[in-house]
Coordinates of C-alpha atoms and ligand atoms in Angstrom, one line a residue:
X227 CA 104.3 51.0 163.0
X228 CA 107.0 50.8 166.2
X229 CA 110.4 51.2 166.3
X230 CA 112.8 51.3 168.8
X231 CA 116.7 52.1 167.6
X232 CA 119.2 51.2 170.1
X233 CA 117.3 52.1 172.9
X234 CA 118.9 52.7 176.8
X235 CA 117.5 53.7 179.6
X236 CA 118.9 54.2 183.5
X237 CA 117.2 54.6 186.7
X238 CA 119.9 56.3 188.7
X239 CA 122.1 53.5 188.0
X240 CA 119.9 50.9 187.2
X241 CA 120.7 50.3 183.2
X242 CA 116.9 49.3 182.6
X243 CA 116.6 49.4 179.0
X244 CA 119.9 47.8 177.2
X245 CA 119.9 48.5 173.5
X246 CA 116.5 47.7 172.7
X247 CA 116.4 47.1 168.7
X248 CA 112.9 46.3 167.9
X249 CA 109.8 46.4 164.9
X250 CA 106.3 46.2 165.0
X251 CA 104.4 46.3 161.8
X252 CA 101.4 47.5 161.4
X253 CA 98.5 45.0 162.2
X254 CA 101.1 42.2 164.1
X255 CA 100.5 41.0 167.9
X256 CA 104.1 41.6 169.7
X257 CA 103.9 39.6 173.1
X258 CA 106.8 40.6 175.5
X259 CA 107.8 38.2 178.0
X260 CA 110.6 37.8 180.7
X261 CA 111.1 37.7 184.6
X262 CA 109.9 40.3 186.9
X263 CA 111.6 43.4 187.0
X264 CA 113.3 42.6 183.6
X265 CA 112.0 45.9 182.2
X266 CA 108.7 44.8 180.3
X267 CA 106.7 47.4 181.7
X268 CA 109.6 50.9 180.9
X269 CA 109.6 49.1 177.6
X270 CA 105.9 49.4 176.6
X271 CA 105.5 52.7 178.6
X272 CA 108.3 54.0 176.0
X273 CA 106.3 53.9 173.5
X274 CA 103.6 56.5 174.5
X275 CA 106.1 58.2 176.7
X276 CA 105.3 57.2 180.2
X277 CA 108.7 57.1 180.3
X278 CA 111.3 58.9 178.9
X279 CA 114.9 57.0 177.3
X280 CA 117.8 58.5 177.2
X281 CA 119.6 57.0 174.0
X282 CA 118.5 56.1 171.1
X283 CA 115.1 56.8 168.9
X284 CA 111.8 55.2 169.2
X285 CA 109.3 56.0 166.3
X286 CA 105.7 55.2 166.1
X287 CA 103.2 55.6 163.0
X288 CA 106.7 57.6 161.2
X289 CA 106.9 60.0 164.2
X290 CA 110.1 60.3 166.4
X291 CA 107.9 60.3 169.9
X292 CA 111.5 60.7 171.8
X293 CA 112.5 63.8 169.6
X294 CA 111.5 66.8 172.4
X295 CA 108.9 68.7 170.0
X296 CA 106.5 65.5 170.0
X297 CA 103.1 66.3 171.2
X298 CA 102.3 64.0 173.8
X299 CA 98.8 64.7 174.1
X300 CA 98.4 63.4 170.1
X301 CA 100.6 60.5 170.7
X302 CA 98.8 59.0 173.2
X303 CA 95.9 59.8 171.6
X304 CA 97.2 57.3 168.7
X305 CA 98.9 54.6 170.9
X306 CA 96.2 53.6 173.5
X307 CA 97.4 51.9 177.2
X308 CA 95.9 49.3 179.0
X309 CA 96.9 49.0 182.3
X310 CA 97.3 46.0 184.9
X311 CA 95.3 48.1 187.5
X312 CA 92.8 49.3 184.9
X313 CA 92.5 52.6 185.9
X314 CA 89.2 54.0 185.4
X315 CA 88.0 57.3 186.8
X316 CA 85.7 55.7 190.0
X317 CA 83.6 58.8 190.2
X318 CA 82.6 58.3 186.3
X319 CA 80.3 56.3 184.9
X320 CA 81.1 54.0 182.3
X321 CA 79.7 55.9 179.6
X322 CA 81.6 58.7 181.1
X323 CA 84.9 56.7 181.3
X324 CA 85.2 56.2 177.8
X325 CA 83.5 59.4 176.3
X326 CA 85.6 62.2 178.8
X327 CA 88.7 61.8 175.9
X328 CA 87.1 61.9 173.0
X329 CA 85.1 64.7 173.9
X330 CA 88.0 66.7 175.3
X331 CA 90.7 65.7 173.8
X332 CA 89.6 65.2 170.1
X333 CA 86.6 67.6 170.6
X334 CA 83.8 65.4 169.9
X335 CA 80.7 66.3 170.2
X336 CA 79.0 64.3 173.4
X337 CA 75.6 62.7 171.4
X338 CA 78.8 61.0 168.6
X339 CA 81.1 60.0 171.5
X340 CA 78.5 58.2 173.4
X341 CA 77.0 56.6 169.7
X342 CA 81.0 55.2 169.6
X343 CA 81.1 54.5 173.2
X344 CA 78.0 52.0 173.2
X345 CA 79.2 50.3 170.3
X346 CA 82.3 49.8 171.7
X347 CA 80.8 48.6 175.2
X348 CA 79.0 46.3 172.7
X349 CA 82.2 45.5 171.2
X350 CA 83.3 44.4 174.6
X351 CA 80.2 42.3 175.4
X352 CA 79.0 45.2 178.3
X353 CA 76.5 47.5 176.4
X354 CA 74.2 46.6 179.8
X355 CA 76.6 48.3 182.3
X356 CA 77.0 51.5 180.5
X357 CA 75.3 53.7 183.6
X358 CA 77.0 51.7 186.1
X359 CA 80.4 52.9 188.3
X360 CA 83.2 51.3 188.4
X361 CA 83.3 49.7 191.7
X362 CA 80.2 48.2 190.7
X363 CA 81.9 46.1 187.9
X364 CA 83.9 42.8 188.4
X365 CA 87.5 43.2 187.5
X366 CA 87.1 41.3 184.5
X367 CA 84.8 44.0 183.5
X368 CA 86.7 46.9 184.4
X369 CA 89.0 45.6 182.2
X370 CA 86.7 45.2 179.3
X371 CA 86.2 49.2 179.9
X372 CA 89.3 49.7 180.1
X373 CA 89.9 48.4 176.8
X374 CA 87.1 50.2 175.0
X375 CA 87.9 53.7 176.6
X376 CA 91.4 53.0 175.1
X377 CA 90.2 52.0 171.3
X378 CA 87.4 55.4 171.7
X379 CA 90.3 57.6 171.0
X380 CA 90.3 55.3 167.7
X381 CA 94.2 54.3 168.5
X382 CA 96.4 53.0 165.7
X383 CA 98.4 50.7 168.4
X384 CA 97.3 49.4 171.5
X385 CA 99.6 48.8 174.4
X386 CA 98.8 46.4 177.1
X387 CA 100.9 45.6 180.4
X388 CA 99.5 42.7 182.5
X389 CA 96.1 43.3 181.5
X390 CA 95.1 39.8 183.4
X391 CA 97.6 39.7 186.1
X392 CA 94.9 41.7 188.4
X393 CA 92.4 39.1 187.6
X394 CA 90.9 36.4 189.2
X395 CA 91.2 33.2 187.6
X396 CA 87.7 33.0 186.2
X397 CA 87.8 36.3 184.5
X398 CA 91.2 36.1 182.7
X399 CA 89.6 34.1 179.6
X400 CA 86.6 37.4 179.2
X401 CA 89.6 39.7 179.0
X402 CA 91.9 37.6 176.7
X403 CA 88.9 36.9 174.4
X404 CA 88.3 41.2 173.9
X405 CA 92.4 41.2 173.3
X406 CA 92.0 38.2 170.9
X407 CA 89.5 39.8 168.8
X408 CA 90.9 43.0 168.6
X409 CA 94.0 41.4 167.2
X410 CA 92.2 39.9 164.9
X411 CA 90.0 43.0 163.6
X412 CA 94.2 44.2 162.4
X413 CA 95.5 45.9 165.3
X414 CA 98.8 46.8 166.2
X415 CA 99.4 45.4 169.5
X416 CA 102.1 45.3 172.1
X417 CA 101.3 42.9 174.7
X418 CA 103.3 41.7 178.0
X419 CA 101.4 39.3 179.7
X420 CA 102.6 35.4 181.4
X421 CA 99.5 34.3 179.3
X422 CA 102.0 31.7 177.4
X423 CA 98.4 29.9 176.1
X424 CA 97.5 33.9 174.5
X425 CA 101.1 33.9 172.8
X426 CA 100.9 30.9 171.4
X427 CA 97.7 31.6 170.2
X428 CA 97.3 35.5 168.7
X429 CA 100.9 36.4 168.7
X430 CA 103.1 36.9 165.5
X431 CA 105.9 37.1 167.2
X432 CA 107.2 37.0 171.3
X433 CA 109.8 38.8 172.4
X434 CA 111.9 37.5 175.5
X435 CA 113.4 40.0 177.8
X436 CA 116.2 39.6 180.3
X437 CA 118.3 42.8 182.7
X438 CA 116.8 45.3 179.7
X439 CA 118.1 43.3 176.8
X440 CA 115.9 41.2 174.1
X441 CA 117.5 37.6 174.3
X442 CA 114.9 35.8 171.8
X443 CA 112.7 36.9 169.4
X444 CA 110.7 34.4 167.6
X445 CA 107.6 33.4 166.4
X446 CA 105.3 31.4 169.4
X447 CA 105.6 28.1 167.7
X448 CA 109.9 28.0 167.4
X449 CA 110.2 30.5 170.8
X450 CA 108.1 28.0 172.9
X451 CA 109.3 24.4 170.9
X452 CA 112.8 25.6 171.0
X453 CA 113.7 28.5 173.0
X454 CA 117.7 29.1 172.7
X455 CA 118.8 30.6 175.5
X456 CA 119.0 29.2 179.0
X457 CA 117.3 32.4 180.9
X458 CA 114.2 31.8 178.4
X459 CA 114.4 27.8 179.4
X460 CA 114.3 28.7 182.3
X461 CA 111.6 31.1 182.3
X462 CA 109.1 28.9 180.5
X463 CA 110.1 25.8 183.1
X464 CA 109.0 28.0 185.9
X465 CA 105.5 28.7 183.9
X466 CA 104.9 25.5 183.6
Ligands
LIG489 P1 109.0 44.4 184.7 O1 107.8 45.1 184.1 O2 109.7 43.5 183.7 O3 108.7 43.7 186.0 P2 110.0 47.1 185.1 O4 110.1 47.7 183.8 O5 108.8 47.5 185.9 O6 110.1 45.5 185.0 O7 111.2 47.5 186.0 C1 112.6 47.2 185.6 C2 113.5 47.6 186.7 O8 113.4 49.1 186.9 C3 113.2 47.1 188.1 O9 114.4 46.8 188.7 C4 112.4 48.2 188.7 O10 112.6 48.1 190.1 C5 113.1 49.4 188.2 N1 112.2 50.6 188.1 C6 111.0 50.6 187.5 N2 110.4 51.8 187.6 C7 111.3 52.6 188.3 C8 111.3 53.9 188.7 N3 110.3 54.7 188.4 N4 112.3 54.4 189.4 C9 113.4 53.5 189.7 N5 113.4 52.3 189.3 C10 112.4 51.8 188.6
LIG490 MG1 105.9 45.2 184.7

């Protein structure tokens, strides 16, 4: 479903992305770890083009999404984004939040996109808040919305950066539980999140990242019993 072919990118001078060689099938849970500022977050944002590369390929659902001619608008319609800050419209509802792509984008009519919508605000345990505005939400809920406005565009992969890392405490687990189930209903997902307890858990395979380059990749049982390089020891020690 994903893949990334000897992938670089700079910032100015800043080598960000280091020949990033990478797979996602279809239906497997990729959880990306590393340290801060490692390059986690140009990595996922790749995929949909957020950001642009400037070597290599990156292919998603057997399109080239870094070849020039890519639509971007049908790309991200297929590869949904979660992001740490959910960013939902504040002066929409959240009926409006997740039915304003749909309807524009894919042209739906309003009476189906709000039938999806509600399911998926059911899907997401917040059917009851659908007329409320964003600020009157928790942040564990905003994220729930966040989530559901991603999958109304019907996305083959989902992409998630920090999703929790906003989040108090207490609301991580409501979040984590929506991600846990959506992996489980056979989404592709890419996931970069410190939750070490969601990795071990839902993830078919983490991925370590260290100055742009992949130093482990493993499944969560072998990456967390026996992780072989000293940056990834050392990363997991300070989690601890
Ligand atoms: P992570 O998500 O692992 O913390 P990022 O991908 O956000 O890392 O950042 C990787 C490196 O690239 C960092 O050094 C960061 O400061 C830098 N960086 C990120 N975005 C930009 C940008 N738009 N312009 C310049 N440098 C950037
Ligand atoms: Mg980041």
């Amino acid at each position: 479903m994903i893949r990334f072919i000897n992938v670089h990118k700079w910032f100015k001078d800043l080598h960000v992305l280091n020949g990033i060689d990478l797979q996602v099938a279809q239906g497997e849970v990729v959880v990306v770890c590393g340290p801060s500022g490692s390059g986690k977050s140009t990595l996922i944002r790749t995929v949909n083009q957020l950001e642009s590369i400037n070597e290599g390929e990156i292919w998603v659902d057997g399109k080239n999404v870094t070849d020039p001619k890519t639509d971007l608008n049908a790309l991200r319609a297929e590869v949904g984004f979660v992001f740490q800050h959910f960013n939902l419209y504040p002066h929409l509802s959240v009926l409006d939040n997740i039915t304003l792509s749909p309807m524009r984008v894919k042209k739906m009519e309003r009476v189906a996109a709000e039938k999806r919508a509600e399911e998926l605000l059911e899907r997401v345990g917040l059917a009851h808040k659908k007329d409320a505005f964003p600020a009157q939400l928790s942040g564990g809920q905003q994220q729930r919305v966040a989530i559901a406005r991603g999958l109304a565009m019907q996305p083959q992969v989902m992409l998630f950066d920090e999703p929790t890392s906003a989040l108090d405490p207490e609301m991580i687990g409501e979040v984590l539980k929506v991600m846990k189930d959506l992996a489980e209903s056979g989404m592709t997902m890419m996931v970069v999140t410190h939750e070490m307890g969601f990795a071990r858990e839902v993830a078919d395979r983490v991925v370590f990242v260290d100055h742009g380059r992949i130093l482990e990749e493993a499944p969560p049982e072998e990456f967390f019993m026996r992780p072989q390089h000293e940056r990834a020891q050392q990363f997991l020690r300070q989690l601890l």
